[in-house]
N, C-alpha and C. Protein backbone atom coordinates (compact mmCIF):
# COMPACT_ATOMS: atom_id res chain seq x y z
N MET A 1 39.39 12.15 13.39
CA MET A 1 40.67 11.54 13.13
C MET A 1 41.58 11.79 14.34
N SER A 2 42.18 10.71 14.86
CA SER A 2 43.08 10.89 16.00
C SER A 2 44.45 11.38 15.52
N GLN A 3 45.13 12.08 16.40
CA GLN A 3 46.43 12.61 16.06
C GLN A 3 47.52 11.65 16.54
N LEU A 4 48.56 11.52 15.73
CA LEU A 4 49.59 10.52 15.96
C LEU A 4 50.91 11.16 16.39
N ARG A 5 51.65 10.42 17.22
CA ARG A 5 53.00 10.82 17.62
C ARG A 5 53.98 9.93 16.86
N LEU A 6 54.96 10.57 16.22
CA LEU A 6 55.92 9.88 15.36
C LEU A 6 57.32 10.09 15.90
N LEU A 7 58.12 9.03 15.91
CA LEU A 7 59.53 9.11 16.27
C LEU A 7 60.35 8.65 15.08
N ILE A 8 61.32 9.48 14.69
CA ILE A 8 62.25 9.13 13.63
C ILE A 8 63.61 8.91 14.28
N ALA A 9 64.16 7.70 14.15
CA ALA A 9 65.47 7.38 14.71
C ALA A 9 66.42 7.12 13.55
N ASP A 10 67.29 8.09 13.28
CA ASP A 10 68.22 7.98 12.17
C ASP A 10 69.47 8.77 12.47
N GLU A 11 70.63 8.18 12.23
CA GLU A 11 71.91 8.85 12.47
C GLU A 11 72.08 10.07 11.57
N ASN A 12 71.53 10.00 10.37
CA ASN A 12 71.64 11.09 9.40
C ASN A 12 70.55 12.13 9.69
N LYS A 13 70.92 13.15 10.43
CA LYS A 13 69.94 14.15 10.88
C LYS A 13 69.32 14.90 9.70
N ASP A 14 70.10 15.16 8.64
CA ASP A 14 69.54 15.85 7.47
C ASP A 14 68.43 15.02 6.83
N PHE A 15 68.65 13.71 6.72
CA PHE A 15 67.63 12.83 6.16
C PHE A 15 66.39 12.80 7.05
N ALA A 16 66.60 12.72 8.36
CA ALA A 16 65.48 12.70 9.30
C ALA A 16 64.69 14.00 9.22
N LEU A 17 65.38 15.13 9.08
CA LEU A 17 64.69 16.42 8.96
C LEU A 17 63.88 16.50 7.67
N LYS A 18 64.38 15.88 6.59
CA LYS A 18 63.61 15.86 5.33
C LYS A 18 62.31 15.09 5.53
N ILE A 19 62.39 13.96 6.20
CA ILE A 19 61.18 13.18 6.48
C ILE A 19 60.22 14.00 7.34
N LYS A 20 60.76 14.61 8.40
CA LYS A 20 59.93 15.41 9.29
C LYS A 20 59.24 16.55 8.55
N ASN A 21 59.99 17.25 7.71
CA ASN A 21 59.42 18.37 6.96
C ASN A 21 58.34 17.93 5.98
N GLU A 22 58.49 16.75 5.41
CA GLU A 22 57.47 16.23 4.50
C GLU A 22 56.18 15.87 5.25
N LEU A 23 56.32 15.38 6.47
CA LEU A 23 55.15 14.88 7.20
C LEU A 23 54.51 15.90 8.13
N LYS A 24 55.26 16.95 8.52
CA LYS A 24 54.72 17.86 9.53
C LYS A 24 53.50 18.66 9.05
N GLY A 25 53.30 18.77 7.76
CA GLY A 25 52.14 19.48 7.26
C GLY A 25 50.86 18.66 7.26
N LEU A 26 50.99 17.36 7.52
CA LEU A 26 49.81 16.50 7.54
C LEU A 26 49.08 16.65 8.88
N PRO A 27 47.77 16.81 8.84
CA PRO A 27 47.02 17.11 10.07
C PRO A 27 47.00 15.97 11.08
N GLN A 28 47.27 14.74 10.67
CA GLN A 28 47.17 13.63 11.62
C GLN A 28 48.37 13.54 12.56
N PHE A 29 49.46 14.27 12.29
CA PHE A 29 50.63 14.21 13.17
C PHE A 29 50.63 15.38 14.15
N ILE A 30 50.55 15.05 15.44
CA ILE A 30 50.56 16.08 16.48
C ILE A 30 52.00 16.36 16.92
N ASP A 31 52.87 15.35 16.81
CA ASP A 31 54.24 15.51 17.29
C ASP A 31 55.17 14.63 16.46
N ILE A 32 56.27 15.19 15.99
CA ILE A 32 57.29 14.44 15.27
C ILE A 32 58.62 14.74 15.94
N THR A 33 59.27 13.69 16.45
CA THR A 33 60.53 13.83 17.18
C THR A 33 61.62 13.06 16.45
N ILE A 34 62.85 13.57 16.53
CA ILE A 34 64.01 12.93 15.91
C ILE A 34 65.00 12.55 17.00
N THR A 35 65.52 11.31 16.92
CA THR A 35 66.65 10.89 17.72
C THR A 35 67.74 10.41 16.76
N THR A 36 69.00 10.50 17.20
CA THR A 36 70.10 10.20 16.27
C THR A 36 70.98 9.03 16.69
N ASN A 37 70.64 8.35 17.79
CA ASN A 37 71.38 7.14 18.15
C ASN A 37 70.45 6.19 18.91
N GLY A 38 70.90 4.96 19.03
CA GLY A 38 70.05 3.92 19.63
C GLY A 38 69.70 4.17 21.08
N ASN A 39 70.66 4.64 21.87
CA ASN A 39 70.37 4.90 23.29
C ASN A 39 69.35 6.02 23.45
N GLU A 40 69.50 7.06 22.67
CA GLU A 40 68.55 8.19 22.72
C GLU A 40 67.15 7.71 22.34
N CYS A 41 67.08 6.87 21.33
CA CYS A 41 65.79 6.32 20.89
C CYS A 41 65.14 5.50 22.01
N LEU A 42 65.91 4.60 22.62
CA LEU A 42 65.36 3.78 23.70
C LEU A 42 64.92 4.62 24.89
N ASP A 43 65.71 5.62 25.26
CA ASP A 43 65.33 6.50 26.37
C ASP A 43 64.03 7.22 26.07
N TYR A 44 63.89 7.69 24.83
CA TYR A 44 62.66 8.39 24.45
C TYR A 44 61.47 7.43 24.55
N LEU A 45 61.64 6.22 24.02
CA LEU A 45 60.54 5.26 24.03
C LEU A 45 60.15 4.82 25.44
N LYS A 46 61.09 4.83 26.37
CA LYS A 46 60.78 4.48 27.76
C LYS A 46 59.91 5.54 28.44
N ASN A 47 60.02 6.78 27.97
CA ASN A 47 59.33 7.89 28.64
C ASN A 47 58.16 8.47 27.86
N GLN A 48 58.04 8.12 26.60
CA GLN A 48 56.99 8.70 25.75
C GLN A 48 56.28 7.60 24.98
N ASN A 49 55.01 7.79 24.73
CA ASN A 49 54.27 6.89 23.86
C ASN A 49 54.37 7.41 22.43
N VAL A 50 54.63 6.51 21.49
CA VAL A 50 54.63 6.88 20.08
C VAL A 50 53.72 5.92 19.34
N ASP A 51 53.13 6.41 18.28
CA ASP A 51 52.26 5.57 17.45
C ASP A 51 53.00 4.96 16.28
N ILE A 52 54.00 5.69 15.78
CA ILE A 52 54.76 5.25 14.61
C ILE A 52 56.24 5.50 14.88
N LEU A 53 57.07 4.51 14.54
CA LEU A 53 58.52 4.63 14.67
C LEU A 53 59.14 4.37 13.31
N ILE A 54 59.89 5.34 12.79
CA ILE A 54 60.68 5.14 11.58
C ILE A 54 62.11 4.94 12.07
N LEU A 55 62.65 3.74 11.85
CA LEU A 55 63.89 3.34 12.48
C LEU A 55 64.94 2.93 11.45
N ASP A 56 66.10 3.55 11.53
CA ASP A 56 67.27 3.11 10.77
C ASP A 56 67.85 1.92 11.52
N LEU A 57 68.07 0.81 10.86
CA LEU A 57 68.53 -0.38 11.56
C LEU A 57 69.98 -0.29 12.05
N MET A 58 70.78 0.58 11.46
CA MET A 58 72.17 0.74 11.86
C MET A 58 72.32 2.10 12.53
N LEU A 59 72.32 2.11 13.86
CA LEU A 59 72.42 3.34 14.64
C LEU A 59 73.66 3.31 15.53
N PRO A 60 74.24 4.46 15.83
CA PRO A 60 75.34 4.50 16.80
C PRO A 60 74.86 4.06 18.18
N SER A 61 75.69 3.39 18.91
CA SER A 61 75.51 2.93 20.29
C SER A 61 74.61 1.70 20.41
N LYS A 62 73.55 1.61 19.66
CA LYS A 62 72.68 0.42 19.61
C LYS A 62 72.02 0.38 18.25
N ASP A 63 72.06 -0.79 17.64
CA ASP A 63 71.41 -0.94 16.34
C ASP A 63 69.92 -1.19 16.52
N GLY A 64 69.15 -0.86 15.47
CA GLY A 64 67.72 -1.06 15.49
C GLY A 64 67.35 -2.52 15.57
């Protein structure tokens, strides 16, 4: 089984941490990262490969 990189982009950091904590125990996820605004999300995606993106459509600075 290959390991996956996940990015969670959500302004609500508490909600994003809940998602991260639920998924981090699963063996298929090697890395779970959280960003809290649109610009941060885009910068991350320009520099890192991710397999799954969980995206809030309404983000500060840039919407999903």
